[in-house]
XYZ file of C-alpha atoms in Angstrom:
401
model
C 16.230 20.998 21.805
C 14.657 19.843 24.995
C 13.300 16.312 24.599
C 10.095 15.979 22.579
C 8.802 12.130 23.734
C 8.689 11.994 27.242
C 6.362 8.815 27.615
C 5.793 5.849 25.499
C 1.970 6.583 26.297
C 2.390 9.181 23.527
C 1.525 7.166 20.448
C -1.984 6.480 18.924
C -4.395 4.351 20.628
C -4.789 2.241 17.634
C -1.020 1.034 18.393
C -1.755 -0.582 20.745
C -5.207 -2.291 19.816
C -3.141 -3.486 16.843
C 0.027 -4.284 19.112
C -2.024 -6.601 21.628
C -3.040 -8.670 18.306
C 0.294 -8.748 17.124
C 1.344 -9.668 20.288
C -0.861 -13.326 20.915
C -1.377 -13.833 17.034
C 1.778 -12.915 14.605
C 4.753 -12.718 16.886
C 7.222 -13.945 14.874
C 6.218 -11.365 11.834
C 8.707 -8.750 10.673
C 8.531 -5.990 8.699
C 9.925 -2.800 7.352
C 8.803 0.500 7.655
C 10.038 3.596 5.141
C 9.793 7.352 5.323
C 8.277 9.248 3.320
C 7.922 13.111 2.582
C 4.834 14.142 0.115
C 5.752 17.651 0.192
C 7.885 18.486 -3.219
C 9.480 22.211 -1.221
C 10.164 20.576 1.666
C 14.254 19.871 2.717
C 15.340 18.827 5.995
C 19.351 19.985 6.493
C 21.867 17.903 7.783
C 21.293 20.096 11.624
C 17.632 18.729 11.458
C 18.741 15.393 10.847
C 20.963 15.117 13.163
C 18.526 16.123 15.847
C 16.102 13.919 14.791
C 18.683 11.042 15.401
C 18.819 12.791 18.963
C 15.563 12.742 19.271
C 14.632 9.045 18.563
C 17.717 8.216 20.690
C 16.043 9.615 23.807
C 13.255 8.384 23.074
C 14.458 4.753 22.581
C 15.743 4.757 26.218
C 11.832 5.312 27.998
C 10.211 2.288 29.415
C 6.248 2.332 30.600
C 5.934 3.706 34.073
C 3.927 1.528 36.723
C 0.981 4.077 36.356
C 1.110 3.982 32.736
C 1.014 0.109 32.347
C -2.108 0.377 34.968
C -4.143 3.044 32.624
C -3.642 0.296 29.621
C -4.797 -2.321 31.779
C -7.865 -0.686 32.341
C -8.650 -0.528 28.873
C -11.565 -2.627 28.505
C -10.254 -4.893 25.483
C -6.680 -5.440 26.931
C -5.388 -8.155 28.514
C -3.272 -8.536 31.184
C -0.669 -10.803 29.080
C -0.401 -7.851 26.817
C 0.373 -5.323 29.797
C 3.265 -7.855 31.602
C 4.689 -7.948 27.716
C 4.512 -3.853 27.826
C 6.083 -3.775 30.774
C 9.349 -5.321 29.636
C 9.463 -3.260 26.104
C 11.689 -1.059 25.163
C 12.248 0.221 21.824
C 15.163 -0.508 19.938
C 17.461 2.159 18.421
C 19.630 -0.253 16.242
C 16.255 -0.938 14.360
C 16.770 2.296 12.879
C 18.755 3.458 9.499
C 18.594 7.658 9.892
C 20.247 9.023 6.518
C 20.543 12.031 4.534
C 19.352 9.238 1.416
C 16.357 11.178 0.377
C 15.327 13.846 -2.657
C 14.025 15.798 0.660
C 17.470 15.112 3.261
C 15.907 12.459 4.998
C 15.366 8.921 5.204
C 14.409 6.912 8.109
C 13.655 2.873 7.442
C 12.572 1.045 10.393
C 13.260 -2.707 10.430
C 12.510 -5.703 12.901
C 9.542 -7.336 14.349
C 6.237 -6.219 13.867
C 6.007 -6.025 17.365
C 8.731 -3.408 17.794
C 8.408 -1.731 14.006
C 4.738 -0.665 14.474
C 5.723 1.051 17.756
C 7.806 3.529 15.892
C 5.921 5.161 13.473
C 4.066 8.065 15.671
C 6.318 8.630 17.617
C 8.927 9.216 14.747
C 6.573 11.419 12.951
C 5.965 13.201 15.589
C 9.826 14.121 16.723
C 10.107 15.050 12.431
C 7.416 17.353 12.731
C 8.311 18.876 15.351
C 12.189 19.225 14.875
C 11.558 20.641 11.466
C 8.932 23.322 12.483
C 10.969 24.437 15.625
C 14.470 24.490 13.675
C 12.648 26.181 10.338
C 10.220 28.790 11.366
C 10.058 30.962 14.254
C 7.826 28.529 16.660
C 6.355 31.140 19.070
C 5.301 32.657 15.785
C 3.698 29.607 14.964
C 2.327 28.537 18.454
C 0.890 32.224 18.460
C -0.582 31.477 14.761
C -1.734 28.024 16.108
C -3.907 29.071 19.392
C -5.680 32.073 17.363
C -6.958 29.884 14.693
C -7.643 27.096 17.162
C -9.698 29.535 19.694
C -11.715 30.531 16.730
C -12.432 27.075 15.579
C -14.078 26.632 19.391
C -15.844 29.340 19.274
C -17.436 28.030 15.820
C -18.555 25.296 17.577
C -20.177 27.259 20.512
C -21.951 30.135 18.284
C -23.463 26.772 16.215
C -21.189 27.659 13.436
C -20.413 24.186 12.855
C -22.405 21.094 14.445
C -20.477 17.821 14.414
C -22.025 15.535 16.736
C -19.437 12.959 18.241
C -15.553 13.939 16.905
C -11.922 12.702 18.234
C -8.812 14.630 17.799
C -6.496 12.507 15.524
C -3.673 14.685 14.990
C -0.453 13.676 16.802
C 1.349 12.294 13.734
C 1.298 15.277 12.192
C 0.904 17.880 15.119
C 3.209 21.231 15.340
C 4.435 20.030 18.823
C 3.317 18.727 21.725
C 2.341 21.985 23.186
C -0.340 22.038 20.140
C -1.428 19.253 20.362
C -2.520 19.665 24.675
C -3.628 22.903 24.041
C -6.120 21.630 21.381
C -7.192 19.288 23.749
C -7.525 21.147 27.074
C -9.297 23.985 25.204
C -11.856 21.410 22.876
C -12.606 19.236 25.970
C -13.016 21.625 28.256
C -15.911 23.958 26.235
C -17.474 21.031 25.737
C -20.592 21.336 27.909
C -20.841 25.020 25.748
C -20.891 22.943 22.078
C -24.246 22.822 20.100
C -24.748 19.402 18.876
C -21.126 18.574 19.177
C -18.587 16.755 21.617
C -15.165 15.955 21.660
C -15.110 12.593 23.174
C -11.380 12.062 23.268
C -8.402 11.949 21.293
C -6.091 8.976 19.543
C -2.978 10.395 21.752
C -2.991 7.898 24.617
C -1.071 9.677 27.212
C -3.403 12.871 26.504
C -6.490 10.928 26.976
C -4.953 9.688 30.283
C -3.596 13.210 31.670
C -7.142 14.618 30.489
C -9.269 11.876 31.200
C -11.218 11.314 27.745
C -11.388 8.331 25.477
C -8.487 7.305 24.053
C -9.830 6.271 20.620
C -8.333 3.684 17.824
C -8.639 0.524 16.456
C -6.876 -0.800 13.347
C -4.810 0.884 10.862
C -3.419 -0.008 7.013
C -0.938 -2.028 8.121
C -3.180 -4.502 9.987
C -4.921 -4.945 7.154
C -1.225 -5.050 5.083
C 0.417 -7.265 7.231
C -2.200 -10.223 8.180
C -3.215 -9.997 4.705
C -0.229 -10.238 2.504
C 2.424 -11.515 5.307
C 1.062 -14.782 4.713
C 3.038 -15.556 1.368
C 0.428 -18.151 0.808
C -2.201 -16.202 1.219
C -4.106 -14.775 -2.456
C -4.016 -11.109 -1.298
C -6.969 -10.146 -2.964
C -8.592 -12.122 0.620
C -6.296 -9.453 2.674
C -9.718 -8.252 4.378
C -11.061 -11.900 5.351
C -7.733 -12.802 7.317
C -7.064 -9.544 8.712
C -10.909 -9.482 9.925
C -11.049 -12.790 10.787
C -7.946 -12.361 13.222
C -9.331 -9.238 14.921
C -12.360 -10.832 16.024
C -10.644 -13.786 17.043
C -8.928 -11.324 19.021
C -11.195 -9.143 20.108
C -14.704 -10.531 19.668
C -17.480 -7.860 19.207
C -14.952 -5.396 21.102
C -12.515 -2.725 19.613
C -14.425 -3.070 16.365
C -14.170 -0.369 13.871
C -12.619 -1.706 10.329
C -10.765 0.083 7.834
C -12.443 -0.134 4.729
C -10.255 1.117 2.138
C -6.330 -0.996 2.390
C -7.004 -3.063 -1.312
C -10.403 -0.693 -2.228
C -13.691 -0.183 -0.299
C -15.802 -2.600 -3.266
C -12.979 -5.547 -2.724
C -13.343 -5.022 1.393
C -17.198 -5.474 0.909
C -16.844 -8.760 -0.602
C -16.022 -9.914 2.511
C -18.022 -7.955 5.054
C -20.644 -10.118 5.180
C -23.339 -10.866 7.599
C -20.759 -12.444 10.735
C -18.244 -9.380 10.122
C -20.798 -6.640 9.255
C -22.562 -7.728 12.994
C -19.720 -8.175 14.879
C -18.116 -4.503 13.866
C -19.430 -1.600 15.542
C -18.464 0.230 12.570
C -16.635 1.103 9.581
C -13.781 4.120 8.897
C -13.868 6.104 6.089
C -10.193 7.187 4.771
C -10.182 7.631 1.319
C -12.472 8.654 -1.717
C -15.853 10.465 -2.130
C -16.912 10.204 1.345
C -20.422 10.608 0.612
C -20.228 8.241 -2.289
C -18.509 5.742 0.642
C -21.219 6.419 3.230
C -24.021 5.927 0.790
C -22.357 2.373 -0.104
C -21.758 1.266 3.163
C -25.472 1.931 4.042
C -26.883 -0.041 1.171
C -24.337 -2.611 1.915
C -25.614 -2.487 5.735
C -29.318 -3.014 4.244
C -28.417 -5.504 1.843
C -27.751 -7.627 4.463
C -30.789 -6.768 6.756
C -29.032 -4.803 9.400
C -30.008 -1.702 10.534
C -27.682 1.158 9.595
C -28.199 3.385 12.463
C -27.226 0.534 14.695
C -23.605 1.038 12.887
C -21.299 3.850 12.994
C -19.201 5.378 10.248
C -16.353 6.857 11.340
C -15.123 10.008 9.066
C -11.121 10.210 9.170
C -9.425 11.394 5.787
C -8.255 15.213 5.961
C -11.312 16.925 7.822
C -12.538 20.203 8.477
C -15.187 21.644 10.265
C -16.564 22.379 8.015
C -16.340 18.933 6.057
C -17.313 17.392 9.220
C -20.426 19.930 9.556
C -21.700 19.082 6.309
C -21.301 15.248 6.355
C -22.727 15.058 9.968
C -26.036 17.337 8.480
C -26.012 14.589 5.146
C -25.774 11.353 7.444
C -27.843 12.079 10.449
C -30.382 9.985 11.482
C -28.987 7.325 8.571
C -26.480 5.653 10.382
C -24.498 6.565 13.793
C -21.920 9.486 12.564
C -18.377 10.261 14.611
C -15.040 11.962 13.574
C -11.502 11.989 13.594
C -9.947 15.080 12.977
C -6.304 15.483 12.603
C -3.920 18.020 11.015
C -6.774 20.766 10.699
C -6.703 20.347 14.980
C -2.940 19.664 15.651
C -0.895 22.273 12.934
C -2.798 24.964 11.287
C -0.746 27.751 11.603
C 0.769 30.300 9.044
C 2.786 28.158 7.289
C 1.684 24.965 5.643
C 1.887 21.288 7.451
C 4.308 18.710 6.548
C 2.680 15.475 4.121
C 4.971 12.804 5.799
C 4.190 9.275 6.886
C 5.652 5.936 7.811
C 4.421 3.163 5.885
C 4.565 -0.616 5.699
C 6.866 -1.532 2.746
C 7.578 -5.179 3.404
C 6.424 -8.110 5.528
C 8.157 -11.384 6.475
C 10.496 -10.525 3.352
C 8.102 -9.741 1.076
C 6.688 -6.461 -0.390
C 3.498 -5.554 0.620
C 1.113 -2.281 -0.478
C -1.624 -0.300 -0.291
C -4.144 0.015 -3.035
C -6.965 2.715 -1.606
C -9.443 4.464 -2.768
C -7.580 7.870 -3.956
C -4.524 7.146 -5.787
C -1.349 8.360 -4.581
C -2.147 7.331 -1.050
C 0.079 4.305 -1.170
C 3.700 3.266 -1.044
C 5.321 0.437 -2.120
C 8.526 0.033 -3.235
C 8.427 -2.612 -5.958
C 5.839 -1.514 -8.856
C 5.854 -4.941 -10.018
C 4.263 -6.305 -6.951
C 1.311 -2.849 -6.611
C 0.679 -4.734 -10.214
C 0.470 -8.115 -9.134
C -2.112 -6.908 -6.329
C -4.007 -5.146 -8.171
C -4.233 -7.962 -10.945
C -5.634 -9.979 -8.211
C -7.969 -8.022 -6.911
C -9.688 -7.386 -10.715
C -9.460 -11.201 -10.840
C -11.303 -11.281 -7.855
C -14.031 -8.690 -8.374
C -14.251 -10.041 -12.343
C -15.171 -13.704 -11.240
C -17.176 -13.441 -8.029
């Protein structure tokens, strides 16, 4: 197969919000990152592992061109000390076990500094995607699939079908191929000015948002939240939100500030988005749960405290449609600022079903660290004993205060 990353540009923008934190505030951190495949038919055979070694081989020998390192420098929020450190990174192939080890014929762990680790994870899921679709189906039977149901989905939104405001295309962990995913956003930026009430305003792939000159859009993910939180082995996790908060504005000020609501449960993460946080943040991102049951409590949350809701935005992410999107857009507007990030349902609907894979956080500085969100099954941890000792303090937590 021809090469699949070409540029180290092709991760998601929230990479390297989170990496420029990582970089000036928990160097020394390390972590490991596990594989994981949610779908139960799903088996990758030894020829599709052995590709995706391939893959992640090639793509552990790119460095950041000149012109690359001067579109992140750009970037509002980043610093220049961040951009010199980019410009000497490479990743690191030994950091990675590849194995047949798995129920579905592949595991992939990921271990070394935060730094490096958190780098991986797109990218990687990206290359499995791909490899898997191309080696299992026939892909121009896909790719035809894939551009018929996407050129209907535009149309949709310029017949008023659907109206969705502000939305972002989030889909490159999980996209069909690269091909997909630049043909989703060549054809949904450039029928923009055609859109009723709706606009793409860019996409979480960084090097797309460069070639096509939209946003590139991202801020924090799980394992910010994870890491700062529960790295810290003197830290009481059930306080994950008020250090990993806390760091990001020390980073980042009133910039960059969208926050993940949901890593130890949206009710524990408002105990601590108070009045300094709930100003500072621009927003909040929805990404598990009732959505409308989480919009509704982030509003009275936002009132609570004597702050305007439509001064904030809430930022819809978890396993949209248009149709999802047109109907929570209709619900919340003119409550609070409403945007999207749409993912899968933009990247790889075809005529066969996606892949359910992701790279998760399993341990920090030694020690295991999870996710407890707001939909169970969404997290991964590898040590039951410690999901239990997490979520014991977090019931301690919401019992007593």
């Amino acid at each position: 197969m021809e090469q699949i990353i070409h540029s180290l540009l092709e991760t998601d923008m929230y990479k390297l919000s989170m990496g420029q934190a990582i970089y000036h505030l928990f160097p020394g951190y390390k972590t490991t990152w596990s594989f994981k495949c949610r779908n139960k038919d799903v088996h990758f055979t030894p020829q599709m592992v052995d590709e995706i070694r391939k893959q992640i081989l090639a793509y552990c020998q790119l460095s950041f061109t000149k012109e690359e390192l001067a579109y992140i420098d750009k970037i509002k929020w980043i610093k220049g000390s961040y951009t010199d450190f980019l410009e000497r990174w490479k990743p690191r192939y030994e950091d990675f076990e590849i194995t047949h080890d798995a129920e579905c014929g592949l595991a992939i762990e990921t271990k070394g500094t935060w730094l490096n680790t958190s780098m991986y994870e797109i990218p990687v899921l990206a290359i499995v995607n791909e490899v898997y679709f191309r080696m299992q189906y026939n892909y121009e039977e896909l790719m035809a699939s894939f551009r018929e149901r996407l050129d209907a989905k535009v149309q949709a939104l310029i017949d008023g079908t659907y109206e969705l405001g502000l939305f972002s295309e989030f889909g490159l962990r999980r996209r069909l191929s690269s091909e997909a995913q630049e043909y989703a956003i060549e054809q949904l930026c450039l029928h923009n000015p055609e859109y009723k009430n709706s606009k793409c305003v860019g996409t979480s792939n960084v090097y797309l948002a460069k070639k096509y000159g939209v946003t590139p859009v991202g801020t924090m993910a799980h394992e910010w939240l994870m890491c700062v939180g529960q790295g810290d082995h003197k830290h009481n996790p059930a306080y994950s939100n008020w250090y990993a908060l806390n760091a990001w504005i020390k980073e980042y000020g009133i910039l960059n500030g969208t926050a993940l609501t949901d890593a130890i449960t949206t009710d524990c993460f408002l105990k601590d988005f108070q009045l300094t946080f709930a100003t500072l943040f621009s927003g909040v991102r929805h990404d598990s749960g009732d959505p409308y049951e989480w919009g509704n409590k982030m509003i009275r949350h936002y009132e609570e405290l004597e702050i305007d809701p439509k001064t904030k935005t809430l930022l819809f992410s978890d396993s949209l449609n248009f149709e999802k999107a047109h109907q929570l857009n209709a619900y919340f507007n003119g409550k609070a600022k409403v945007a999207f990030g749409i993912g899968t349902y933009l990247s790889n609907d075809t005529c066969v079903p996606p892949l359910n894979i992701v790279m998760k956080t399993t341990a920090c500085n030694g020690q295991d660290v999870a996710k407890i969100s707001d939909d169970a099954g969404k997290g991964m941890c590898k040590n039951p004993a410690y999901v239990e000792y997490l979520q014991r303090c977090i019931d301690w937590r919401m019992q007593q205060e």
